[in-house]
CSV table of C-alpha atoms in Angstrom, one decimal:
chain,number,residue,atom,x,y,z
Q,25,MET,CA,0.0,0.0,0.0
Q,26,ASP,CA,1.4,3.4,-1.0
Q,27,ALA,CA,1.4,6.6,1.0
Q,28,VAL,CA,-1.8,7.9,-0.6
Q,29,GLN,CA,-3.6,4.7,0.2
Q,30,LEU,CA,-2.4,4.9,3.8
Q,31,LEU,CA,-3.7,8.4,4.3
Q,32,THR,CA,-7.0,7.6,2.5
Q,33,ARG,CA,-7.6,4.6,4.7
Q,34,MET,CA,-6.8,6.5,7.9
Q,35,VAL,CA,-9.3,9.2,6.9
Q,36,GLU,CA,-11.9,6.6,6.1
Q,37,ILE,CA,-11.7,5.2,9.6
Q,38,LYS,CA,-13.8,7.4,11.9
Q,39,SER,CA,-11.9,8.2,15.1
Q,40,VAL,CA,-13.6,10.9,17.1
Q,41,SER,CA,-11.9,11.6,20.4
Q,42,GLU,CA,-12.1,8.6,22.8
Q,43,ASN,CA,-13.0,6.3,19.9
Q,44,GLU,CA,-9.5,5.8,18.3
Q,45,ARG,CA,-9.1,2.1,18.7
Q,46,GLU,CA,-9.9,1.0,15.2
Q,47,VAL,CA,-7.4,3.5,13.6
Q,48,ALA,CA,-4.8,2.6,16.2
Q,49,GLU,CA,-5.1,-1.1,15.3
Q,50,TYR,CA,-4.9,-0.3,11.6
Q,51,LEU,CA,-1.7,1.8,12.1
Q,52,VAL,CA,0.0,-0.8,14.3
Q,53,GLU,CA,-0.7,-3.4,11.7
Q,54,TYR,CA,0.5,-1.2,8.9
Q,55,MET,CA,3.7,-0.1,10.6
Q,56,SER,CA,4.5,-3.7,11.6
Q,57,GLU,CA,4.1,-4.9,8.0
Q,58,ASN,CA,6.5,-2.2,6.9
Q,59,GLY,CA,9.4,-2.8,9.2
Q,60,LEU,CA,8.6,-0.9,12.4
Q,61,GLU,CA,8.3,-2.4,15.9
Q,62,ALA,CA,4.7,-1.4,16.6
Q,63,HIS,CA,2.3,-1.7,19.5
Q,64,ILE,CA,-0.6,0.0,21.2
Q,65,ASP,CA,0.5,1.5,24.6
Q,66,ASP,CA,-1.5,1.7,27.8
Q,67,ALA,CA,-3.0,5.0,26.9
Q,68,GLY,CA,-4.3,3.7,23.6
Q,69,ASN,CA,-1.6,5.4,21.5
Q,70,ALA,CA,-0.3,3.7,18.3
Q,71,VAL,CA,3.5,3.5,18.6
Q,72,GLY,CA,6.0,2.5,15.9
Q,73,ILE,CA,9.8,2.5,16.3
Q,74,LYS,CA,12.6,2.3,13.7
Q,75,SER,CA,16.3,2.6,14.4
Q,76,GLY,CA,19.3,3.4,12.3
Q,77,LYS,CA,22.5,1.5,12.7
Q,78,ILE,CA,23.4,1.6,16.4
Q,79,THR,CA,27.2,1.7,17.0
Q,80,ALA,CA,27.1,3.0,20.6
Q,81,GLU,CA,24.0,2.8,22.7
Q,82,GLU,CA,25.1,5.8,24.8
Q,83,GLN,CA,25.1,7.9,21.7
Q,84,VAL,CA,21.6,7.1,20.5
Q,85,GLU,CA,19.4,10.0,19.9
Q,86,ASP,CA,15.6,9.4,20.3
Q,87,LEU,CA,13.5,11.6,18.0
Q,88,VAL,CA,9.8,11.5,18.8
Q,89,LEU,CA,7.3,12.2,16.1
Q,90,LEU,CA,4.1,12.9,18.0
Q,91,GLY,CA,0.9,13.1,16.0
Q,92,HIS,CA,-2.6,12.4,16.9
Q,93,MET,CA,-5.3,10.0,15.6
Q,94,ASP,CA,-8.5,11.6,17.0
Q,95,THR,CA,-10.7,14.1,15.2
Q,96,VAL,CA,-13.5,16.4,16.1
Q,97,PRO,CA,-17.0,15.2,15.2
Q,98,GLY,CA,-18.4,15.8,11.7
Q,99,ASP,CA,-19.0,13.3,8.9
Q,100,ILE,CA,-17.4,14.5,5.7
Q,101,PRO,CA,-17.8,12.0,2.8
Q,102,VAL,CA,-14.3,10.7,2.0
Q,103,ARG,CA,-13.5,11.4,-1.6
Q,104,GLN,CA,-10.6,12.4,-3.9
Q,105,GLU,CA,-11.3,15.2,-6.4
Q,106,GLY,CA,-8.2,15.8,-8.5
Q,107,ASP,CA,-5.3,16.6,-6.2
Q,108,LEU,CA,-7.6,17.0,-3.1
Q,109,LEU,CA,-8.5,14.4,-0.6
Q,110,PHE,CA,-11.7,15.4,1.4
Q,111,GLY,CA,-12.6,13.9,4.8
Q,112,ARG,CA,-12.7,14.6,8.5
Q,113,GLY,CA,-9.1,14.5,9.9
Q,114,SER,CA,-7.4,14.8,6.5
Q,115,VAL,CA,-5.7,18.0,7.6
Q,116,ASP,CA,-6.2,17.8,11.4
Q,117,ALA,CA,-4.2,15.7,11.8
Q,118,LYS,CA,-4.2,12.4,9.9
Q,119,GLY,CA,-2.3,14.1,7.1
Q,120,PRO,CA,0.7,15.0,9.3
Q,121,LEU,CA,0.5,11.6,11.1
Q,122,ALA,CA,0.5,9.7,7.8
Q,123,THR,CA,3.5,11.8,6.8
Q,124,PHE,CA,5.3,10.6,10.0
Q,125,VAL,CA,4.5,7.0,9.2
Q,126,ALA,CA,5.3,7.1,5.5
Q,127,ALA,CA,8.6,9.1,5.9
Q,128,THR,CA,9.8,6.8,8.7
Q,129,ILE,CA,9.1,3.7,6.6
Q,130,GLN,CA,10.9,5.2,3.6
Q,131,ALA,CA,13.9,6.7,5.4
Q,132,GLN,CA,17.3,5.2,5.9
Q,133,ILE,CA,17.4,6.4,9.5
Q,134,ALA,CA,20.7,8.2,10.5
Q,135,GLU,CA,23.2,6.2,12.4
Q,136,ASN,CA,22.7,6.1,16.2
Q,137,ARG,CA,19.2,7.5,15.9
Q,138,ARG,CA,15.9,6.0,16.9
Q,139,VAL,CA,12.7,7.3,15.6
Q,140,ILE,CA,9.5,6.9,17.7
Q,141,VAL,CA,6.3,7.5,15.9
Q,142,VAL,CA,3.3,8.1,18.3
Q,143,GLY,CA,-0.2,8.4,17.1
Q,144,ALA,CA,-1.8,9.9,20.2
Q,145,VAL,CA,-5.3,9.8,21.5
Q,146,GLU,CA,-7.6,12.6,22.8
Q,147,GLU,CA,-5.6,15.6,21.5
Q,148,GLU,CA,-8.9,17.3,20.4
Q,149,ILE,CA,-10.3,17.3,23.9
Q,150,SER,CA,-9.1,18.8,27.1
Q,151,THR,CA,-7.6,15.6,28.5
Q,152,SER,CA,-4.7,15.3,26.0
Q,153,LYS,CA,-4.5,11.8,27.4
Q,154,GLY,CA,-2.1,10.4,24.8
Q,155,ALA,CA,0.5,13.2,25.0
Q,156,HIS,CA,0.4,13.3,28.8
Q,157,TYR,CA,1.1,9.6,28.8
Q,158,ALA,CA,3.9,9.8,26.2
Q,159,LYS,CA,5.7,12.7,28.0
Q,160,ASP,CA,6.5,10.3,30.9
Q,161,GLN,CA,7.6,7.4,28.6
Q,162,TYR,CA,10.3,9.0,26.6
Q,163,SER,CA,13.2,11.4,27.0
Q,164,PRO,CA,14.0,12.5,23.4
Q,165,VAL,CA,16.7,14.8,22.1
Q,166,ALA,CA,14.1,16.3,19.8
Q,167,CYS,CA,10.4,16.2,18.9
Q,168,VAL,CA,8.2,16.9,15.9
Q,169,ILE,CA,4.5,17.5,16.6
Q,170,GLY,CA,2.2,16.4,13.8
Q,171,GLU,CA,0.0,19.4,13.0
Q,172,PRO,CA,-0.6,21.2,9.6
Q,173,SER,CA,1.9,23.9,8.9
Q,174,ASN,CA,2.0,23.6,5.1
Q,175,TRP,CA,4.9,21.5,3.7
Q,176,ASP,CA,7.3,24.4,3.4
Q,177,ALA,CA,6.9,25.9,7.0
Q,178,ILE,CA,7.5,24.8,10.5
Q,179,THR,CA,5.7,26.0,13.6
Q,180,LEU,CA,7.7,27.1,16.6
Q,181,GLY,CA,5.0,27.9,19.2
Q,182,TYR,CA,1.4,27.7,20.3
Q,183,LYS,CA,-0.6,29.9,22.6
Q,184,GLY,CA,-1.9,28.5,25.9
Q,185,GLN,CA,-5.4,28.5,27.1
Q,186,PHE,CA,-7.7,27.9,30.0
Q,187,LEU,CA,-11.5,27.4,30.1
Q,188,VAL,CA,-13.9,29.1,32.5
Q,189,LYS,CA,-17.2,27.8,33.7
Q,190,TYR,CA,-19.7,30.3,35.0
Q,191,ARG,CA,-22.9,29.5,36.8
Q,192,LEU,CA,-25.3,31.9,38.4
Q,193,GLU,CA,-28.6,30.9,40.2
Q,194,GLN,CA,-31.1,33.2,41.7
Q,195,GLU,CA,-34.8,33.4,42.5
Q,196,VAL,CA,-37.0,34.4,39.6
Q,197,GLY,CA,-38.1,38.0,39.6
Q,198,HIS,CA,-40.5,40.0,37.6
Q,199,THR,CA,-39.0,41.3,34.3
Q,200,ALA,CA,-40.1,44.8,35.3
Q,201,GLY,CA,-38.3,44.5,38.7
Q,202,ALA,CA,-35.1,46.2,39.8
Q,203,ASN,CA,-33.0,43.0,39.9
Q,204,SER,CA,-31.3,42.0,36.6
Q,205,ALA,CA,-32.0,38.6,35.2
Q,206,VAL,CA,-29.3,36.0,35.3
Q,207,GLY,CA,-28.8,36.2,31.6
Q,208,GLU,CA,-28.0,39.9,31.8
Q,209,LYS,CA,-25.6,39.4,34.6
Q,210,ALA,CA,-23.8,36.6,32.6
Q,211,VAL,CA,-23.5,38.9,29.6
Q,212,ILE,CA,-22.1,41.7,31.8
Q,213,TRP,CA,-19.5,39.2,33.2
Q,214,TRP,CA,-18.5,38.2,29.6
Q,215,GLN,CA,-18.2,41.9,28.6
Q,216,LYS,CA,-15.9,42.6,31.5
Q,217,ILE,CA,-13.6,39.7,30.3
Q,218,GLN,CA,-13.6,41.2,26.8
Q,219,GLU,CA,-12.7,44.7,28.2
Q,220,HIS,CA,-9.9,43.3,30.3
Q,221,CYS,CA,-8.5,41.5,27.3
Q,222,GLU,CA,-8.7,44.6,25.2
Q,223,SER,CA,-6.9,46.6,27.8
Q,224,PHE,CA,-4.1,43.9,28.1
Q,225,ASN,CA,-3.8,43.8,24.3
Q,226,GLU,CA,-3.1,47.5,23.8
Q,227,GLU,CA,0.1,48.0,21.8
Q,228,ARG,CA,0.3,44.3,21.2
Q,229,ASN,CA,0.0,43.9,17.5
Q,230,LYS,CA,0.6,40.2,17.1
Q,231,LEU,CA,-2.2,37.7,17.9
Q,232,PHE,CA,0.4,35.4,19.4
Q,233,ASP,CA,1.1,38.0,22.1
Q,234,GLN,CA,-2.6,38.8,22.9
Q,235,LEU,CA,-5.2,37.5,25.2
Q,236,LEU,CA,-8.0,36.1,23.0
Q,237,PRO,CA,-11.3,35.3,24.7
Q,238,THR,CA,-14.1,33.3,23.0
Q,239,LEU,CA,-17.7,32.7,24.2
Q,240,ARG,CA,-18.1,29.0,23.7
Q,241,HIS,CA,-21.5,28.4,25.4
Q,242,ILE,CA,-24.2,30.4,27.0
Q,243,GLN,CA,-27.7,29.3,28.1
Q,244,THR,CA,-30.4,30.2,30.6
Q,245,SER,CA,-33.1,28.1,32.2
Q,246,SER,CA,-35.9,28.4,34.7
Q,247,ASP,CA,-38.2,26.1,36.6
Q,248,GLY,CA,-40.5,29.0,37.5
Q,249,LEU,CA,-39.0,29.5,40.9
Q,250,THR,CA,-35.3,29.8,40.2
Q,251,GLU,CA,-33.4,30.8,37.1
Q,252,VAL,CA,-29.9,29.7,36.1
Q,253,ALA,CA,-27.3,31.1,33.6
Q,254,GLU,CA,-24.4,28.8,32.5
Q,255,VAL,CA,-21.5,30.1,30.4
Q,256,ILE,CA,-18.3,28.6,29.1
Q,257,VAL,CA,-15.5,30.9,28.1
Q,258,GLY,CA,-12.1,30.1,26.6
Q,259,ILE,CA,-9.1,32.4,26.8
Q,260,ARG,CA,-6.1,31.9,24.6
Q,261,LEU,CA,-2.9,32.9,26.5
Q,262,PRO,CA,0.3,34.5,25.4
Q,263,LEU,CA,3.7,33.6,26.8
Q,264,ASP,CA,4.0,36.4,29.3
Q,265,VAL,CA,0.6,36.4,31.1
Q,266,ASP,CA,0.3,36.0,34.8
Q,267,ILE,CA,-2.1,33.1,34.8
Q,268,PRO,CA,-3.0,33.0,38.6
Q,269,GLN,CA,-3.7,36.8,38.5
Q,270,LEU,CA,-5.8,36.4,35.4
Q,271,LYS,CA,-7.9,33.7,36.9
Q,272,ASN,CA,-8.4,35.8,40.0
Q,273,THR,CA,-9.5,38.7,37.9
Q,274,VAL,CA,-12.0,36.6,36.0
Q,275,CYS,CA,-13.5,35.2,39.2
Q,276,ASN,CA,-13.8,38.6,40.8
Q,277,PHE,CA,-15.8,40.0,37.9
Q,278,ASP,CA,-18.9,38.4,39.5
Q,279,GLU,CA,-18.6,37.5,43.2
Q,280,HIS,CA,-22.1,36.0,43.3
Q,281,ALA,CA,-21.5,33.4,40.6
Q,282,GLU,CA,-19.8,30.0,40.8
Q,283,ILE,CA,-16.8,30.4,38.6
Q,284,ASP,CA,-14.3,27.5,37.8
Q,285,CYS,CA,-11.2,27.9,35.8
Q,286,TYR,CA,-10.0,24.6,34.4
Q,287,SER,CA,-8.1,22.8,31.5
Q,288,HIS,CA,-5.1,25.1,31.9
Q,289,GLU,CA,-2.3,24.9,29.4
Q,290,GLU,CA,0.6,27.4,29.2
Q,291,ALA,CA,1.8,28.9,26.0
Q,292,TYR,CA,5.0,27.3,24.6
Q,293,LYS,CA,7.5,28.5,22.0
Q,294,SER,CA,10.6,26.7,21.0
Q,295,ASP,CA,14.0,28.1,20.1
Q,296,LYS,CA,15.0,27.9,16.4
Q,297,ASN,CA,18.8,27.7,16.9
Q,298,ASN,CA,19.2,24.0,17.1
Q,299,GLY,CA,19.9,20.9,14.9
Q,300,LEU,CA,16.3,19.9,14.4
Q,301,VAL,CA,15.4,23.3,12.9
Q,302,ARG,CA,18.5,23.4,10.8
Q,303,ALA,CA,17.7,19.9,9.4
Q,304,PHE,CA,14.2,21.1,8.4
Q,305,LEU,CA,15.5,24.3,6.8
Q,306,LYS,CA,18.0,22.4,4.8
Q,307,SER,CA,15.4,19.8,3.7
Q,308,ILE,CA,12.8,22.4,2.6
Q,309,ARG,CA,15.5,24.3,0.6
Q,310,GLN,CA,16.4,21.1,-1.1
Q,311,GLN,CA,12.8,21.1,-2.4
Q,312,ASN,CA,13.5,24.5,-4.0
Q,313,ALA,CA,11.4,26.4,-1.5
Q,314,ARG,CA,12.1,29.2,1.0
Q,315,PRO,CA,11.3,27.9,4.5
Q,316,ARG,CA,8.9,29.8,6.7
Q,317,PHE,CA,8.4,30.0,10.5
Q,318,LYS,CA,5.0,30.2,12.1
Q,319,THR,CA,3.4,30.6,15.5
Q,320,LYS,CA,-0.2,29.5,16.1
Q,321,THR,CA,-3.0,30.9,18.1
Q,322,GLY,CA,-4.4,27.5,19.0
Q,323,THR,CA,-2.9,24.8,21.2
Q,324,SER,CA,-1.4,21.4,20.4
Q,325,ASP,CA,0.4,18.6,22.1
Q,326,MET,CA,3.5,20.8,22.1
Q,327,ASN,CA,1.9,22.6,25.1
Q,328,SER,CA,1.7,19.2,26.9
Q,329,VAL,CA,5.2,17.8,26.2
Q,330,GLY,CA,7.4,20.8,25.5
Q,331,PRO,CA,7.7,22.0,29.2
Q,332,LYS,CA,8.6,18.5,30.3
Q,333,TRP,CA,11.1,17.5,27.6
Q,334,GLN,CA,12.7,21.0,27.2
Q,335,CYS,CA,14.3,19.9,23.9
Q,336,PRO,CA,14.2,21.2,20.3
Q,337,ILE,CA,10.6,20.9,19.2
Q,338,VAL,CA,8.6,22.0,16.2
Q,339,ALA,CA,5.3,21.2,14.6
Q,340,TYR,CA,5.3,20.1,11.0
Q,341,GLY,CA,2.8,18.6,8.6
Q,342,PRO,CA,1.1,19.2,5.3
Q,343,GLY,CA,-2.2,21.0,5.1
Q,344,ASP,CA,-3.9,24.3,5.5
Q,345,SER,CA,-4.8,24.8,9.2
Q,346,THR,CA,-7.6,27.2,8.3
Q,347,LEU,CA,-9.5,24.1,7.2
Q,348,ASP,CA,-9.2,22.4,10.6
Q,349,HIS,CA,-12.6,21.4,11.9
Q,350,THR,CA,-14.5,22.8,8.9
Q,351,PRO,CA,-17.1,21.1,6.7
Q,352,ASN,CA,-14.8,21.6,3.8
Q,353,GLU,CA,-11.7,19.9,5.3
Q,354,HIS,CA,-9.4,18.6,2.6
Q,355,ILE,CA,-5.7,18.1,1.9
Q,356,SER,CA,-3.6,18.4,-1.2
Q,357,ILE,CA,-2.1,15.0,-2.1
Q,358,SER,CA,0.9,16.6,-3.9
Q,359,GLU,CA,1.6,18.7,-0.8
Q,360,TYR,CA,1.4,15.6,1.4
Q,361,LEU,CA,3.9,13.8,-0.8
Q,362,ARG,CA,6.3,16.7,-0.7
Q,363,ALA,CA,6.0,16.8,3.1
Q,364,ILE,CA,7.0,13.1,3.2
Q,365,GLU,CA,10.1,13.9,1.2
Q,366,VAL,CA,11.0,16.8,3.5
Q,367,LEU,CA,10.6,14.7,6.7
Q,368,LYS,CA,12.4,11.8,5.1
Q,369,SER,CA,15.5,14.0,4.6
Q,370,VAL,CA,15.3,15.2,8.2
Q,371,LEU,CA,15.3,11.6,9.5
Q,372,GLU,CA,18.3,10.7,7.3
Q,373,ASP,CA,20.3,13.9,8.2
Q,374,SER,CA,23.4,12.8,10.0
Q,375,GLY,CA,23.7,16.1,11.9
Q,376,THR,CA,23.2,16.0,15.7
Q,377,LEU,CA,19.8,17.2,16.6
Q,378,GLN,CA,21.0,18.3,20.1
Q,379,GLN,CA,24.2,17.9,22.0
Q,380,LYS,CA,22.6,16.7,25.2
Q,381,LYS,CA,19.4,14.7,26.0
Q,382,CYS,CA,16.3,16.4,27.3
Q,383,LYS,CA,15.3,16.5,30.9
């Protein structure tokens, strides 16, 4: 089976978060048949390992390619139209994960290097179960996160985030009365968050450096005696925000409500002066392109493993990230094949990815 068939089959297998077993079994079988040592780990991740010639065990460099198998919900008929493959997960992020698998199979891995491909579970939900498990299993010298960056670009950083649940309950009052309804109070609380973020963002021109709030859910209900407002807000975080102070501020905007800040992930940005980045730049230039650097306003498994591993880390993969989670999600087959060639050259590059192992 060629690389296009691999990706097509992966996209055909539905794998909404917490339901990744079928695609994990398929990947393990595929990797095993193509020369990798493969298994499903205790978290449900699909893992495949391939080594170059080992001349000295103490000199072995582990390179982790950490992608994810799960997708958001949404049934998009899988089909190929010309150069484009449509289907849920084609961009986010089965395209990048298939790139990892195909490149590792095709590559002559550099001497004293071990490549560990991980197809993680639950990246699309707040648990990030697969990445949190993987971060305690490996101590790599470098890591590549499987997320769409376009084939000629690498991503150096992702914003952080936390989610906030707001719940306000009070006795029902007459609409002509002096007391505001719970819905009005919830809206005022949300507006205060927006105002705070706007103030923080003054003179910060880059989205990566700003606080970015989103209203994810709001509803009111009543049983005739009491009324309830429930809200969920997400706030995307820059590198330099004081998170405890921000949480305290958000909670104090309405002292009468129950407010819970949860699912906290700090922003993370990697340095670009290292062997991993140089290998990618060299490989992209060999494909007659000018490499680009990106930072993203979303989050990824980089936020989960980067702080623990403290090693060179980038995100890479084919695909246009603006198509993530959309009804029109699709990936260019030709771009996917070029990404495989880029990553294959990185895996074969004999240069040291880092002089010392990660923490």
